[in-house]
Coordinates of C-alpha atoms and ligand atoms in Angstrom, one line a residue:
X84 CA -15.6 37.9 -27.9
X85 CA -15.3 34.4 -26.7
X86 CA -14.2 35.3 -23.2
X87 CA -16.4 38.4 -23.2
X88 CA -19.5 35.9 -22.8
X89 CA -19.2 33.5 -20.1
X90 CA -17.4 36.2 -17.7
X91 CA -20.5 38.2 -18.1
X92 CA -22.9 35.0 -17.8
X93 CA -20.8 34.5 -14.7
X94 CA -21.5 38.0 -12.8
X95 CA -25.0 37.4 -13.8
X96 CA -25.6 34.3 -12.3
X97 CA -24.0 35.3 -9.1
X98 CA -26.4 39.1 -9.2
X99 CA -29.3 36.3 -9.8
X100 CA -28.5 34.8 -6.3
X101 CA -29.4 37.8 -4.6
X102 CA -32.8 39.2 -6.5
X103 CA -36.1 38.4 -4.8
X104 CA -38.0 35.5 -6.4
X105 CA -40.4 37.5 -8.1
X106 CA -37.7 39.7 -10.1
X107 CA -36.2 36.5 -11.3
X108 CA -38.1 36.0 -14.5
X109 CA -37.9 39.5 -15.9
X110 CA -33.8 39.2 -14.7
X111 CA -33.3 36.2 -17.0
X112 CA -34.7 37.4 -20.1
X113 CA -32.9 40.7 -19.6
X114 CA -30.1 39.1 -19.3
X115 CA -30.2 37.1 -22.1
X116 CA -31.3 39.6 -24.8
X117 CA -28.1 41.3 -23.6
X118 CA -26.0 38.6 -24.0
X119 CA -27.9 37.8 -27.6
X120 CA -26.7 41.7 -28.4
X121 CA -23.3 41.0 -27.7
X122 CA -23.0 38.2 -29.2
X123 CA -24.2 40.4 -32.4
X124 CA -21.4 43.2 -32.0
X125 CA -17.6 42.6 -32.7
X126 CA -15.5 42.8 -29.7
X127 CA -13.9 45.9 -30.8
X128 CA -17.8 47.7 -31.0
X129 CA -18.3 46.7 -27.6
X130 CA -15.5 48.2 -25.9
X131 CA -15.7 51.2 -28.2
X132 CA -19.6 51.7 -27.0
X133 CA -18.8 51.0 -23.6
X134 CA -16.7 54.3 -23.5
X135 CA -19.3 56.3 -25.3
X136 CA -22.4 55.8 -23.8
X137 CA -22.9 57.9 -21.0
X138 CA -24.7 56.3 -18.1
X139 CA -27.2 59.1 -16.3
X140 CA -26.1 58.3 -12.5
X141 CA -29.3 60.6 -11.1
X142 CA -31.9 58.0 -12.9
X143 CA -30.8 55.2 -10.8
X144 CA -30.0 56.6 -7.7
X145 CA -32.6 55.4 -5.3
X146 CA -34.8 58.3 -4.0
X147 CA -36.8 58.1 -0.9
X148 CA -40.1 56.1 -1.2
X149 CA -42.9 58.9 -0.3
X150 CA -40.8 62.8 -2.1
X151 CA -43.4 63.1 -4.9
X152 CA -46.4 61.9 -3.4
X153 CA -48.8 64.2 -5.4
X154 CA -47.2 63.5 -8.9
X155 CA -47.9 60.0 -10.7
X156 CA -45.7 57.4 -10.2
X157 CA -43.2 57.5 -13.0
X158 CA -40.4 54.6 -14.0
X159 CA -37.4 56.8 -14.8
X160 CA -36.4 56.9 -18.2
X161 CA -34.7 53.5 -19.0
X162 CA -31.9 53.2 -21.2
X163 CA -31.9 51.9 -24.3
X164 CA -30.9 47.7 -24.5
X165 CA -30.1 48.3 -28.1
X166 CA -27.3 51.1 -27.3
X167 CA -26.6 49.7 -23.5
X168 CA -23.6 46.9 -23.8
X169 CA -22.3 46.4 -20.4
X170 CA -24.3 43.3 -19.3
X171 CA -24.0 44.4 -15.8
X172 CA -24.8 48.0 -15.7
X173 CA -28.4 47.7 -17.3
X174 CA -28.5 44.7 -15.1
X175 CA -28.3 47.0 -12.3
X176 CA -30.5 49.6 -13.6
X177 CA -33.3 47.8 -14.6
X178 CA -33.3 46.2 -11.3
X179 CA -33.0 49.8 -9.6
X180 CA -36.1 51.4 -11.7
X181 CA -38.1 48.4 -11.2
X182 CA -37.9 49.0 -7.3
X183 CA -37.9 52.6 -7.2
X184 CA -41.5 52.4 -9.8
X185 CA -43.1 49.8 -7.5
X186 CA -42.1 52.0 -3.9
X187 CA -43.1 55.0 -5.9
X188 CA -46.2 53.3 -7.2
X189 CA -46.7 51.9 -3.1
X190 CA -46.3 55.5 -1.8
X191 CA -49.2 56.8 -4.4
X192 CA -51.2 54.6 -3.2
X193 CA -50.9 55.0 0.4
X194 CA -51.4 58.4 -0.2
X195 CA -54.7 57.8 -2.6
X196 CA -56.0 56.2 0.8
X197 CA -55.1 58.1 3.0
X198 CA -57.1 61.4 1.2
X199 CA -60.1 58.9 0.5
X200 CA -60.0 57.7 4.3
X201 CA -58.8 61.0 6.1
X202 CA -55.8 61.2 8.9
X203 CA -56.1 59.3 12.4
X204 CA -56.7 61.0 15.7
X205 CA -55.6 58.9 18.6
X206 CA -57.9 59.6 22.1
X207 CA -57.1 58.3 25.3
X208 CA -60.3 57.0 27.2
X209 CA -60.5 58.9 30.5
X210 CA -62.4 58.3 33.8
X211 CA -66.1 59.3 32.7
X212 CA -65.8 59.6 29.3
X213 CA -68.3 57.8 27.3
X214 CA -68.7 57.2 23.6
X215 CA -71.3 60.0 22.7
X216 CA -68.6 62.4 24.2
X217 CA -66.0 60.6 23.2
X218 CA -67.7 60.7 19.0
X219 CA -68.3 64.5 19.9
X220 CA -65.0 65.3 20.3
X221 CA -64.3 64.4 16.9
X222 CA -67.4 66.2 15.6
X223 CA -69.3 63.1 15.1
X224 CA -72.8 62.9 16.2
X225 CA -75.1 60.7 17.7
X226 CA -75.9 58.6 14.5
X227 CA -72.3 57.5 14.2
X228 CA -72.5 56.4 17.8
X229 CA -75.4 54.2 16.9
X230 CA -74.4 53.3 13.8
X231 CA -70.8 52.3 15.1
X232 CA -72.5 50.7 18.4
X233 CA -74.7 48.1 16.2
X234 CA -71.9 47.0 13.9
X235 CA -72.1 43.5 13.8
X236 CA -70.5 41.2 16.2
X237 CA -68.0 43.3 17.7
X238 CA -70.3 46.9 18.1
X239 CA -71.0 45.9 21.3
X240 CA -68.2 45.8 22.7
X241 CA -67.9 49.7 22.5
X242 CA -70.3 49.6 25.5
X243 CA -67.6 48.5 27.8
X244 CA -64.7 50.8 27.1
X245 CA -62.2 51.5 29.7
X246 CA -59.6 54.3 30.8
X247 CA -56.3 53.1 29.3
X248 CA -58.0 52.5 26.4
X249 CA -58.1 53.9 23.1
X250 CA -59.9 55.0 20.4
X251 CA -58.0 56.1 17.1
X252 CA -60.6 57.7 14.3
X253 CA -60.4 57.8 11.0
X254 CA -62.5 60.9 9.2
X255 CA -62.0 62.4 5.9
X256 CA -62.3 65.5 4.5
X257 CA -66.1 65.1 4.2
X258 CA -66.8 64.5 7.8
X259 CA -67.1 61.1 7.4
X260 CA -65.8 58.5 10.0
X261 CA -64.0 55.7 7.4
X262 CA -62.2 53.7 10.1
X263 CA -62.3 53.3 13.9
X264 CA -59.7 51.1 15.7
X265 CA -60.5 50.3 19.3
X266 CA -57.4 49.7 21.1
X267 CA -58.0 47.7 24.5
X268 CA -54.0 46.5 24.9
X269 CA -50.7 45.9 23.0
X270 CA -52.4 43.0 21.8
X271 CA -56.3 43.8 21.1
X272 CA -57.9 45.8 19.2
X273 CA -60.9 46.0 17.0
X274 CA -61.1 47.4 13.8
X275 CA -64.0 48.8 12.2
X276 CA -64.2 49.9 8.9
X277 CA -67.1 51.3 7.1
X278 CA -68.5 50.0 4.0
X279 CA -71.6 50.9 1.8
X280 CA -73.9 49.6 4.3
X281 CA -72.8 50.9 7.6
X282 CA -69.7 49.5 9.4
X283 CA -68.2 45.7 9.6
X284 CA -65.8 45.2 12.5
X285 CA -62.8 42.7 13.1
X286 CA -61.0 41.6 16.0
X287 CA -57.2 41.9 15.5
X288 CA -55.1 40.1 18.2
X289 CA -51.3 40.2 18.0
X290 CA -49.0 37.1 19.6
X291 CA -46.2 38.4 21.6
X292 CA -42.7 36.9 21.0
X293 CA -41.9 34.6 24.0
X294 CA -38.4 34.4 25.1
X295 CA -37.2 31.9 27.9
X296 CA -35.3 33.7 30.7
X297 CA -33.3 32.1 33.3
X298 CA -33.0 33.7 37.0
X299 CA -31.6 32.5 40.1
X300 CA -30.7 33.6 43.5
X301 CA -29.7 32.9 47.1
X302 CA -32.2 34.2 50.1
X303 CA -30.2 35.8 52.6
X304 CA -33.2 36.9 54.7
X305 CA -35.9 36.7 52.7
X306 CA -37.7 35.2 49.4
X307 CA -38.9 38.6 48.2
X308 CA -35.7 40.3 48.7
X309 CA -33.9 37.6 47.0
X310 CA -36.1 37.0 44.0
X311 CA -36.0 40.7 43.7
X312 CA -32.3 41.2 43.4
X313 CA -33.1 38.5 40.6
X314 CA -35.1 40.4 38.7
X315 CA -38.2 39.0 39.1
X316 CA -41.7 40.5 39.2
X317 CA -44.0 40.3 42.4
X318 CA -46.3 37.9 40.2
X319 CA -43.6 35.7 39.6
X320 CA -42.6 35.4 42.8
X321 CA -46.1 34.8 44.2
X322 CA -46.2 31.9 41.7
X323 CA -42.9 30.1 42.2
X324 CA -44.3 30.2 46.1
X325 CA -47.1 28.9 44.9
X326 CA -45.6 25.7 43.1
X327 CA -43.1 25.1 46.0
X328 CA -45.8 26.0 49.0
X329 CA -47.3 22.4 49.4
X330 CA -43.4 21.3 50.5
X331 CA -41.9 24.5 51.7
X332 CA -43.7 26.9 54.4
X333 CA -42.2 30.3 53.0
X334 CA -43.1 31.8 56.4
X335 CA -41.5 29.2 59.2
X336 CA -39.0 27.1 56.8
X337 CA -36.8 29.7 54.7
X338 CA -33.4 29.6 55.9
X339 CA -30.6 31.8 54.6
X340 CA -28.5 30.3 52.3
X341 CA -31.5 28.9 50.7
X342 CA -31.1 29.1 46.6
X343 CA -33.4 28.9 44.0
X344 CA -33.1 29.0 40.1
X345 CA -35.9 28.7 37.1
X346 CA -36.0 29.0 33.5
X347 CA -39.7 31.2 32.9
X348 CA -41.2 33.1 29.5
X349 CA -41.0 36.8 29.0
X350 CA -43.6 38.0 26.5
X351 CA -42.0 40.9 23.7
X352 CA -44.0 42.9 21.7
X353 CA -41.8 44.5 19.1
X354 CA -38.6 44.8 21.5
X355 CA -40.7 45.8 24.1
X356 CA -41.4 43.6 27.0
X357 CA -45.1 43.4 27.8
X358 CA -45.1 41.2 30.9
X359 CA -44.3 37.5 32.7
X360 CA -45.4 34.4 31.0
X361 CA -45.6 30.6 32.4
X362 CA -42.7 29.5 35.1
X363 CA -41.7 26.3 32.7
X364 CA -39.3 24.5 35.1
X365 CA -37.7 25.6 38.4
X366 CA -35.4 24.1 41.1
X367 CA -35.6 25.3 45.1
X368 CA -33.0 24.2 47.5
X369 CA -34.1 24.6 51.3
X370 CA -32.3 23.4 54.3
X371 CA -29.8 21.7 51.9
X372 CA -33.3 19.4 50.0
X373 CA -33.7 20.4 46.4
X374 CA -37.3 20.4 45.0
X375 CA -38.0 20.6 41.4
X376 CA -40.7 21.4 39.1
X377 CA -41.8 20.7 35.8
X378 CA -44.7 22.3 34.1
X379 CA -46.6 19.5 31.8
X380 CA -49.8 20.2 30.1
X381 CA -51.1 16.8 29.3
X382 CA -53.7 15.6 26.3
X383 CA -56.8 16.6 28.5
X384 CA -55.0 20.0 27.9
X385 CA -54.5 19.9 32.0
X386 CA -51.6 21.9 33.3
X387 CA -49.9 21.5 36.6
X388 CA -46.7 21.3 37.5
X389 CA -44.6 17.8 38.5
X390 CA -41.7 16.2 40.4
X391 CA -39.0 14.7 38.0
X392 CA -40.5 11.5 38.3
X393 CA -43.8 12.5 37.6
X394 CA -45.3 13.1 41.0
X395 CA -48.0 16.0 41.6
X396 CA -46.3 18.9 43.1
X397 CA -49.9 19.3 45.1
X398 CA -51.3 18.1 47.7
X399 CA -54.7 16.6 46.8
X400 CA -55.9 19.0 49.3
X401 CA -55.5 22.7 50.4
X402 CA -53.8 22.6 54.6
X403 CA -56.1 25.8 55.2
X404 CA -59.4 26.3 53.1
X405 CA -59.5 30.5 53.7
X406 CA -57.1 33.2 54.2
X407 CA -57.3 33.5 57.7
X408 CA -56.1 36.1 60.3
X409 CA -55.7 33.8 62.9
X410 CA -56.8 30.6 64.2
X411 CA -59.2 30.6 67.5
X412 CA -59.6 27.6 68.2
X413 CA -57.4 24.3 67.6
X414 CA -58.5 20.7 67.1
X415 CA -59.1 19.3 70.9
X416 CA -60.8 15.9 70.9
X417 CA -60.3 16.4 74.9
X418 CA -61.4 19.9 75.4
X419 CA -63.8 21.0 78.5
X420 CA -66.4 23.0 78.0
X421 CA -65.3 26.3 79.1
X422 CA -68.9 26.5 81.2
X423 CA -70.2 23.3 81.6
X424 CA -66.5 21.9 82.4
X425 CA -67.5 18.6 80.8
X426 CA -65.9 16.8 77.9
X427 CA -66.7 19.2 74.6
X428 CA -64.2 18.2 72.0
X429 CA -63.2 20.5 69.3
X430 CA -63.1 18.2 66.5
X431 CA -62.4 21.2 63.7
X432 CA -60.0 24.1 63.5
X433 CA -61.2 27.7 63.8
X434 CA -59.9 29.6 61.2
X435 CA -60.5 33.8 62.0
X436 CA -61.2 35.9 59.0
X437 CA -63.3 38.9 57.7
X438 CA -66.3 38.7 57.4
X439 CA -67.2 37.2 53.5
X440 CA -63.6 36.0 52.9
X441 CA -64.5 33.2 50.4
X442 CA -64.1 29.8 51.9
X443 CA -62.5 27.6 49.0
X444 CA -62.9 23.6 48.6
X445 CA -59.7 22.2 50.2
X446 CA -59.7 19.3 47.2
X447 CA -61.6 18.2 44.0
X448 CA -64.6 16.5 44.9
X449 CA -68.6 16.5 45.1
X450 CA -71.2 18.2 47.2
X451 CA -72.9 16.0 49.9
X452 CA -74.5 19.0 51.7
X453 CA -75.1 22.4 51.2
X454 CA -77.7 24.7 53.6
X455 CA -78.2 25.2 57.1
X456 CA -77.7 22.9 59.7
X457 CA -78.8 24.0 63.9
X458 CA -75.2 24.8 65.2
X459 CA -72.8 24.8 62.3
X460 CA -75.1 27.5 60.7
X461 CA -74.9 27.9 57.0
X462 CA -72.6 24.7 56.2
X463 CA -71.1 22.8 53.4
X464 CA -69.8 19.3 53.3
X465 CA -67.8 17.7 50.4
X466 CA -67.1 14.3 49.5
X467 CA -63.8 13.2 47.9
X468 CA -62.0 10.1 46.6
X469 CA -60.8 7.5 49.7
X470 CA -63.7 8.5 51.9
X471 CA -62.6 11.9 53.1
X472 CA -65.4 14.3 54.3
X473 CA -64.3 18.0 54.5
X474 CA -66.6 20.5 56.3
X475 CA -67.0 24.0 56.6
X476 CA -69.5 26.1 59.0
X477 CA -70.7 28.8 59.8
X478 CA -70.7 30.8 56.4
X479 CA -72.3 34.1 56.7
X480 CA -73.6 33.5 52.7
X481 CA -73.2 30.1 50.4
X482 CA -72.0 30.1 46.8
X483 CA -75.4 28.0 45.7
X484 CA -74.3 24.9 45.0
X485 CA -76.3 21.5 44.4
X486 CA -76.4 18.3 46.5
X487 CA -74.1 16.0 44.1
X488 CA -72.3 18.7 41.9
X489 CA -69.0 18.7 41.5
X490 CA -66.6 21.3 43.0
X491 CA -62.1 21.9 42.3
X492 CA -59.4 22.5 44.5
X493 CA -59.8 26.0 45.2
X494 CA -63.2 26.9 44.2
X495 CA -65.2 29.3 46.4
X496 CA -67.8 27.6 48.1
X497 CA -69.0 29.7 50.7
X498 CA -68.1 33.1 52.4
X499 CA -66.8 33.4 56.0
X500 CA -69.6 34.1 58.6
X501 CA -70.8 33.8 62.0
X502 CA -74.2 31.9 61.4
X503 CA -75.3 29.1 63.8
X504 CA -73.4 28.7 67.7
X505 CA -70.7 31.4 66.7
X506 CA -69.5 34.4 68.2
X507 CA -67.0 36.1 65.9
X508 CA -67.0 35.7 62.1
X509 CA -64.6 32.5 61.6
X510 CA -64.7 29.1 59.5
X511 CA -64.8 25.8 62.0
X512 CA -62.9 23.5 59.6
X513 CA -63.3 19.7 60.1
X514 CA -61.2 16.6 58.4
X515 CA -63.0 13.0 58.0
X516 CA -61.1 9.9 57.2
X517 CA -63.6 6.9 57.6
X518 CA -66.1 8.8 59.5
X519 CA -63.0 9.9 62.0
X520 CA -62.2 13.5 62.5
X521 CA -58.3 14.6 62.3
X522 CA -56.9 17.0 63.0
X523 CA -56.5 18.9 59.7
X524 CA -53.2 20.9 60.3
X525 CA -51.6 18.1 61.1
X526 CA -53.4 15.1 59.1
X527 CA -50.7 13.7 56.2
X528 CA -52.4 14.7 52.9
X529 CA -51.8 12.9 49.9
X530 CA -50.3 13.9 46.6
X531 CA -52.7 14.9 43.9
X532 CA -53.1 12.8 40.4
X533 CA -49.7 11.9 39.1
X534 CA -49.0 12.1 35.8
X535 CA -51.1 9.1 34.1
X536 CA -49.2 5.9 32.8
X537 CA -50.1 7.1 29.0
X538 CA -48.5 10.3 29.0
X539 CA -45.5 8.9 30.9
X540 CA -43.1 8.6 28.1
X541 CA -44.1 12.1 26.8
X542 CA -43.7 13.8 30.2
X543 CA -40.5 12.1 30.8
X544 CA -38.6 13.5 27.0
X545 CA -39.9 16.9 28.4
X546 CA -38.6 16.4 32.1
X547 CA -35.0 15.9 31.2
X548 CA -35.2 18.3 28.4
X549 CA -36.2 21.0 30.8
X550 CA -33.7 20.1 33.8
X551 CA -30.7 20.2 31.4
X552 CA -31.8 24.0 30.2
X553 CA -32.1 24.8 33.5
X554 CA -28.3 22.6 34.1
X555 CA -27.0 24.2 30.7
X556 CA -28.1 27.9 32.3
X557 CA -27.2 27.4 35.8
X558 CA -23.1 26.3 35.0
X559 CA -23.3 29.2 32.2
X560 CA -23.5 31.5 34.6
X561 CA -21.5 29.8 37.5
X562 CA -18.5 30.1 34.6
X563 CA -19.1 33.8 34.2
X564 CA -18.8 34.7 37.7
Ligands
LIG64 ZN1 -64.9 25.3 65.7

């Protein structure tokens, strides 16, 4: 009887380890009425008993969650503590029945909903469709519509539904349209759900799992060949140009032999991939240099991307300020009028375009002119730090802006015209330094804000963090090949 005790203590302790918090309580004083039992029987009973009882294998078996759906949920029959000896066996069984009642009892009650809510249809939006026909289809009428369409807060967004989308519906038995879930990606939907006075409406947005992925490759002839034997997507591509354009033209300068490698986020939706996040750090080698960029968001909450040592990876201004076809005319401080055959410098660049191609500040800074001026036409001129004066004329439209207000890298400002002395729709660009005009494809433009002295420290952890993934990967995969 002595040893009988503690050996079963022992196995109980260890089955403890493994039971879910909330079964622990219930587990303990099971276990030790049991033990208090068998402490009450001679040894001999015990062993004598053990033999006897016969244990009812079906009862405990587990059974899938949702086979009686209709019926009550029902524990099966438990056996008796008082005749049930083996510490370890009722152990098990309780343990068993307990789940089984509780997925049994969770079954029920999914199914309890689901007659008092009805089943789902899922519909696909379509090209044309609209939500009357879209409610029709599902034999709900025009009340629903409205009533569904004024739910607070989020009704209105049922006005701009989209093909791709979906709407799943929710109707019961009686006709009546419980839920409503509009699906507008993997990762938003809204849910409506109808309550005694009409209908109340959540947003439900999902996070996708982000998963660092490293990629590198060698350009043989060309950077979209080679970052697409890499695996990357067109987007990322476009960006890692993007962060390495201000040093490398991807048109005149790519050589073969030149390499690249970055560490970037892939966005997973349960095990599926959904798309491309953020480029987080990434190396490119041309002509034998090596650039490399860091991605630092700051405390403003500012994101750019950085040298090593902290240096902008932009220029504090944009070389050309429009997509352009070709350029018509180049800076000529020496040119002749091509009629008058005296001295008519061109003190711009011409940039070709379509007409309304959106003319885009070439660097942060504010609006000293906007409107029309005889000969540049329609013409904006923007004042940034160190007395530079950028100018752009003959815009066919302007985007509106104010005398003093200011304008970012990049922001459309105007859209490419022929207004004022112009014969062809093109943007005459002009540089001032001091009141000079350069010439602006040549002119030596300096490096946008480095990182500030405050966040220094901080940028600097994450810098050589980043560099030795990128390291870590890049050898990992030199080993395997
Ligand atoms: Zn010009």
């Amino acid at each position: 009887m002595n040893k009988a005790i503690p050996r079963g203590a022992t196995r109980i302790n260890q089955r403890l380890k493994q039971f879910p918090r909330r079964h622990l309580l219930l587990a303990s004083t099971i276990a030790a009425s049991v033990m208090g039992l068998m402490a009450l029987l001679p040894s001999g009973d015990v062993e004598a008993r053990r033999n006897e009882i016969p244990m009812s294998i079906d009862a405990f078996q587990p059974q899938e969650a949702n086979t009686e759906l209709t019926s009550s949920p029902t524990i099966p029959e438990s056996p008796s503590f008082a005749s049930n000896q083996n510490a370890d066996q009722s152990e098990t069984a309780i343990k068993e029945a307990e789940q089984q009642a509780e997925a049994k009892a969770l079954a029920k009650a999914a199914y309890d909903l689901e007659q008092k809510l009805g089943k789902w249809h899922i519909v696909t939006i379509k090209s044309g469709d609209n939500l009357s026909v879209l409610f029709n289809s599902q034999g709900l009428n025009a009340s629903v519509v409205y009533q569904v369409a004024n739910t607070p807060k989020y009704g209105e967004t049922l006005a701009s539904i989209r093909p791709g989308e979906s709407l799943e519906f929710r109707i019961n038995q009686e006709g009546t349209l419980t839920q409503l879930r509009y699906v507008k990606s993997r990762l938003e939907s809204i849910f409506f759900n109808r309550e005694d006075d009409g209908y109340q409406a959540e947003q439900v947005t999902l996070s996708p799992e982000i998963h660092p992925t490293y990629a590198s490759g060698i350009i043989e002839s060309s950077l979209f060949l080679a970052s697409q034997k890499a695996g990357l997507s067109q987007n990322l591509t476009m960006e890692l140009a993007g962060i390495f354009g201000w040093d490398i033209d991807f048109v005149q300068d790519i050589r073969s032999g030149d390499r690249f490698n970055l560490l970037y986020e892939e966005k997973y939706l349960e095990g599926e991939k959904l798309g491309d996040g953020d480029i987080l750090v990434a190396s490119f080698t041309n002509q034998g240099e090596t650039y490399t960029a860091i991605r630092y968001t700051d405390s403003n909450g500012d994101t750019n991307y950085y040298t090593p040592d902290g240096k902008s990876m932009k220029k504090a201004f944009l070389r050309t300020p429009v997509d352009f076809t070709r350029i018509s005319s180049r800076f000529n401080p020496n040119r002749l009028h091509p009629v008058f055959k005296t001295k008519r410098p061109h003190r711009g660049v011409d940039y070709a375009a379509p007409m309304n191609t959106p003319i885009k500040a070439a660097g942060d800074g504010r609006v000293q002119f906007s409107g029309w001026q005889n000969g540049f036409g329609n013409v904006v001129f923007i004042q940034h730090p160190n007395n530079v004066v950028t100018v752009y004329a003959h815009a066919n439209k302007l985007a509106g802006l104010k005398k003093g207000q200011r304008v970012r890298q990049g922001q459309t400002i105007a859209y490419v015209g022929k207004t004022g002395w112009a014969t062809g729709p093109h943007l005459h660009y002009e540089f001032r330094v001091n009141g000079v005009h350069r010439n602006p494809m040549t002119v030596k433009l300096p490096d946008a804000a480095p990182i500030a002295k405050n966040e220094m420290a901080n940028f600097r952890k994450k810098s050589e963090l980043m560099i030795a993934r990128l390291e870590k990967h890049r050898e990992t995969l030199l080993a395997t090949q």
